[in-house]
Short mmCIF file of C-alpha atoms in Angstrom, two decimals:
data_model
loop_
_atom_site.label_atom_id
_atom_site.label_comp_id
_atom_site.label_asym_id
_atom_site.label_seq_id
_atom_site.Cartn_x
_atom_site.Cartn_y
_atom_site.Cartn_z
CA UNK A 1 14.53 15.59 -11.02
CA UNK A 2 17.51 13.44 -10.89
CA UNK A 3 17.51 10.72 -13.25
CA UNK A 4 19.27 8.42 -10.42
CA UNK A 5 15.71 8.39 -9.08
CA UNK A 6 13.65 7.44 -11.73
CA UNK A 7 11.76 4.29 -10.94
CA UNK A 8 9.49 1.83 -13.10
CA UNK A 9 6.51 0.49 -11.70
CA UNK A 10 4.80 -2.74 -12.88
CA UNK A 11 1.14 -1.56 -11.87
CA UNK A 12 -2.24 -3.16 -12.62
CA UNK A 13 -4.90 -0.48 -12.53
CA UNK A 14 -7.55 -0.67 -9.76
CA UNK A 15 -5.41 -3.03 -8.07
CA UNK A 16 -3.37 -3.34 -4.70
CA UNK A 17 -0.71 -1.58 -6.75
CA UNK A 18 -2.92 1.76 -6.64
CA UNK A 19 -1.83 2.62 -3.32
CA UNK A 20 1.92 2.93 -4.57
CA UNK A 21 0.53 5.00 -7.50
CA UNK A 22 -1.12 7.16 -4.86
CA UNK A 23 2.25 7.15 -2.66
CA UNK A 24 4.41 8.14 -6.09
CA UNK A 25 2.10 10.98 -6.41
CA UNK A 26 2.47 12.12 -2.81
CA UNK A 27 6.16 12.12 -3.18
CA UNK A 28 6.31 13.84 -6.76
CA UNK A 29 8.42 11.01 -7.93
CA UNK A 30 9.81 10.50 -11.19
CA UNK A 31 8.30 7.17 -12.36
CA UNK A 32 7.04 5.62 -15.45
CA UNK A 33 4.48 2.59 -15.49
CA UNK A 34 4.50 -0.91 -17.19
CA UNK A 35 1.04 -1.96 -17.56
CA UNK A 36 -0.43 -5.34 -16.92
CA UNK A 37 -3.84 -6.42 -17.12
CA UNK A 38 -4.97 -8.84 -14.37
CA UNK A 39 -8.00 -9.53 -16.65
CA UNK A 40 -5.94 -10.97 -19.15
CA UNK A 41 -3.75 -12.76 -17.17
CA UNK A 42 -0.45 -10.81 -17.87
CA UNK A 43 1.03 -11.31 -14.45
CA UNK A 44 1.08 -14.89 -15.29
CA UNK A 45 2.95 -14.21 -18.50
CA UNK A 46 6.49 -15.58 -19.09
CA UNK A 47 7.77 -12.02 -19.42
CA UNK A 48 6.52 -10.81 -16.08
CA UNK A 49 7.14 -13.99 -14.24
CA UNK A 50 10.84 -13.85 -15.08
CA UNK A 51 11.00 -10.53 -13.41
CA UNK A 52 8.73 -11.70 -10.61
CA UNK A 53 8.16 -15.47 -9.85
CA UNK A 54 5.07 -14.86 -7.83
CA UNK A 55 3.08 -13.12 -10.58
CA UNK A 56 2.16 -10.35 -8.17
CA UNK A 57 1.85 -6.78 -8.47
CA UNK A 58 3.06 -4.32 -7.73
CA UNK A 59 6.86 -4.63 -8.56
CA UNK A 60 9.37 -1.76 -8.70
CA UNK A 61 12.42 -1.38 -11.04
CA UNK A 62 15.27 1.02 -9.86
CA UNK A 63 17.92 0.84 -11.92
CA UNK A 64 19.01 -2.87 -11.60
CA UNK A 65 17.42 -3.17 -8.07
CA UNK A 66 13.85 -5.07 -7.90
CA UNK A 67 11.37 -4.48 -5.19
CA UNK A 68 8.57 -6.54 -4.57
CA UNK A 69 5.97 -6.79 -2.02
CA UNK A 70 4.11 -3.47 -1.13
CA UNK A 71 5.18 -2.95 2.20
CA UNK A 72 8.77 -2.92 0.84
CA UNK A 73 8.05 -0.67 -1.97
CA UNK A 74 6.45 1.60 0.48
CA UNK A 75 9.56 1.87 2.67
CA UNK A 76 12.02 1.96 -0.33
CA UNK A 77 10.03 4.60 -2.10
CA UNK A 78 9.69 6.84 0.92
CA UNK A 79 13.32 6.58 1.88
CA UNK A 80 14.17 7.35 -1.85
CA UNK A 81 12.25 10.50 -1.78
CA UNK A 82 12.81 11.92 1.95
CA UNK A 83 12.21 15.34 0.89
CA UNK A 84 8.48 14.65 0.87
CA UNK A 85 8.54 14.51 4.61
CA UNK A 86 6.11 11.26 4.38
CA UNK A 87 8.73 8.91 6.43
CA UNK A 88 10.43 9.79 9.73
CA UNK A 89 14.54 9.60 9.05
CA UNK A 90 16.85 7.06 10.79
CA UNK A 91 17.37 8.76 14.10
CA UNK A 92 14.09 10.12 14.46
CA UNK A 93 11.89 9.35 17.52
CA UNK A 94 9.27 8.27 14.98
CA UNK A 95 11.08 5.83 12.73
CA UNK A 96 10.12 2.91 14.47
CA UNK A 97 6.56 3.51 14.78
CA UNK A 98 6.42 4.20 11.32
CA UNK A 99 7.98 0.96 10.47
CA UNK A 100 5.90 -1.02 13.21
CA UNK A 101 2.65 -0.02 11.05
CA UNK A 102 3.91 -0.96 7.74
CA UNK A 103 4.92 -4.37 9.17
CA UNK A 104 1.61 -4.61 10.74
CA UNK A 105 0.08 -4.36 7.74
CA UNK A 106 1.83 -6.94 6.02
CA UNK A 107 2.45 -9.30 9.10
CA UNK A 108 -1.00 -9.09 10.94
CA UNK A 109 -3.75 -7.37 8.87
CA UNK A 110 -3.39 -9.28 5.82
CA UNK A 111 -3.17 -12.32 7.24
CA UNK A 112 -6.42 -12.04 9.58
CA UNK A 113 -8.13 -10.16 6.55
CA UNK A 114 -7.22 -13.38 4.28
CA UNK A 115 -8.60 -16.09 6.71
CA UNK A 116 -12.05 -13.62 7.33
CA UNK A 117 -12.46 -13.45 3.62
CA UNK A 118 -12.09 -17.07 2.83
CA UNK A 119 -14.15 -17.64 6.12
CA UNK A 120 -10.98 -20.05 7.42
CA UNK A 121 -11.06 -20.53 10.92
CA UNK A 122 -7.45 -19.01 12.51
CA UNK A 123 -4.38 -21.03 13.63
CA UNK A 124 -4.37 -21.78 17.18
CA UNK A 125 -3.19 -18.39 18.74
CA UNK A 126 0.29 -19.47 19.54
CA UNK A 127 0.71 -20.62 15.98
CA UNK A 128 -1.47 -17.36 14.35
CA UNK A 129 0.52 -14.51 13.04
CA UNK A 130 -1.83 -12.01 13.79
CA UNK A 131 -3.12 -13.79 17.28
CA UNK A 132 -6.74 -13.44 16.57
CA UNK A 133 -9.16 -11.07 14.46
CA UNK A 134 -10.65 -8.90 17.23
CA UNK A 135 -7.03 -8.29 18.94
CA UNK A 136 -5.44 -7.34 15.54
CA UNK A 137 -8.56 -4.77 14.85
CA UNK A 138 -8.28 -3.36 18.68
CA UNK A 139 -4.79 -2.87 18.35
CA UNK A 140 -5.27 -0.72 15.11
CA UNK A 141 -8.36 1.18 15.87
CA UNK A 142 -6.81 2.12 19.48
CA UNK A 143 -3.93 3.72 17.46
CA UNK A 144 -6.18 5.45 15.28
CA UNK A 145 -8.05 6.86 17.98
CA UNK A 146 -5.02 8.99 18.81
CA UNK A 147 -5.16 10.40 15.23
CA UNK A 148 -5.65 12.06 13.26
CA UNK A 149 -2.73 9.86 11.82
CA UNK A 150 -1.21 6.72 12.89
CA UNK A 151 2.04 8.68 14.01
CA UNK A 152 -0.47 11.30 15.39
CA UNK A 153 -0.64 14.86 14.13
CA UNK A 154 2.19 13.68 11.51
CA UNK A 155 1.01 12.07 8.22
CA UNK A 156 3.44 9.33 6.87
CA UNK A 157 3.35 7.15 4.17
CA UNK A 158 2.07 4.28 6.35
CA UNK A 159 -1.06 6.30 6.24
CA UNK A 160 -1.39 6.22 2.62
CA UNK A 161 -1.00 2.45 2.64
CA UNK A 162 -3.67 1.98 5.45
CA UNK A 163 -6.17 4.52 4.20
CA UNK A 164 -6.59 2.72 0.90
CA UNK A 165 -6.84 -0.76 2.23
CA UNK A 166 -9.21 0.05 4.75
CA UNK A 167 -11.46 1.75 2.30
CA UNK A 168 -11.45 -1.48 0.23
CA UNK A 169 -11.84 -3.63 3.09
CA UNK A 170 -14.84 -2.00 4.73
CA UNK A 171 -16.26 -1.83 1.16
CA UNK A 172 -16.01 -5.55 0.96
CA UNK A 173 -17.28 -5.92 4.43
CA UNK A 174 -14.32 -7.55 5.92
CA UNK A 175 -13.82 -4.49 8.21
CA UNK A 176 -16.31 -2.82 10.35
CA UNK A 177 -17.15 0.74 9.13
CA UNK A 178 -16.57 1.80 12.89
CA UNK A 179 -16.78 5.67 13.50
CA UNK A 180 -12.85 6.16 13.93
CA UNK A 181 -11.99 3.79 10.74
CA UNK A 182 -14.42 5.68 8.87
CA UNK A 183 -13.40 9.13 9.58
CA UNK A 184 -9.55 7.66 8.99
CA UNK A 185 -10.78 6.60 5.38
CA UNK A 186 -12.43 10.13 4.37
CA UNK A 187 -9.54 11.95 5.68
CA UNK A 188 -7.06 9.86 3.44
CA UNK A 189 -9.27 9.77 0.58
CA UNK A 190 -9.59 13.64 0.37
CA UNK A 191 -6.13 14.21 -0.40
CA UNK A 192 -5.43 15.15 -4.16
CA UNK A 193 -3.15 12.13 -4.73
CA UNK A 194 -6.20 9.85 -4.28
CA UNK A 195 -8.13 11.51 -7.14
CA UNK A 196 -5.21 11.48 -9.55
CA UNK A 197 -4.50 8.11 -8.81
CA UNK A 198 -7.97 7.17 -9.84
CA UNK A 199 -8.05 9.51 -13.06
CA UNK A 200 -4.67 7.80 -14.29
CA UNK A 201 -6.05 4.35 -13.38
CA UNK A 202 -9.13 5.19 -15.43
CA UNK A 203 -6.72 5.91 -18.53
CA UNK A 204 -4.49 2.95 -18.07
CA UNK A 205 -7.33 0.49 -18.01
CA UNK A 206 -9.30 2.11 -21.00
CA UNK A 207 -5.55 1.78 -22.72
CA UNK A 208 -5.46 -2.08 -21.69
CA UNK A 209 -8.89 -2.43 -22.86
CA UNK A 210 -10.46 -4.00 -19.48
#
């Protein structure tokens, strides 16, 4: 493994950064973890805030390059390990669709879910980043119905992001368990990388004493 591709993931077990662990396992990436306990508030302590003032996980260090924000990590890592085949290369006709669905997750899905979880009425449609919840969900499910993956027959890192996000949000009742969503979640959950990440998270959580 090339040393210049080794990365360090700042990770809290069983949090949103678990999706990045799944991606790293899929990529067969050379990585190490720096564990943070959310229960103990370590993400809000000075040492981590100096790295990421937002106090969020995940964060990634690659040499002197800091990458934060989950979607940015998925793009960065997928491009760092192109031989895994989880990212369409620049010039590939599916590159735009891949970027679209990664951006849609951060710019539409998460704001919509945040409003729904907090039972907050969305902003007026012209000011709302996701328009309205029903349109957001219909846009997603319409694409999933073309399946089995967001890019059709081609698995990409975008599916790894969406697979775990939909599993959690369906579990919390924020997204309805529609047949197309249920099948998609089950398809992604069956991947060995998901089981491996769960094993690692259980071990890391025990190490943290959480």
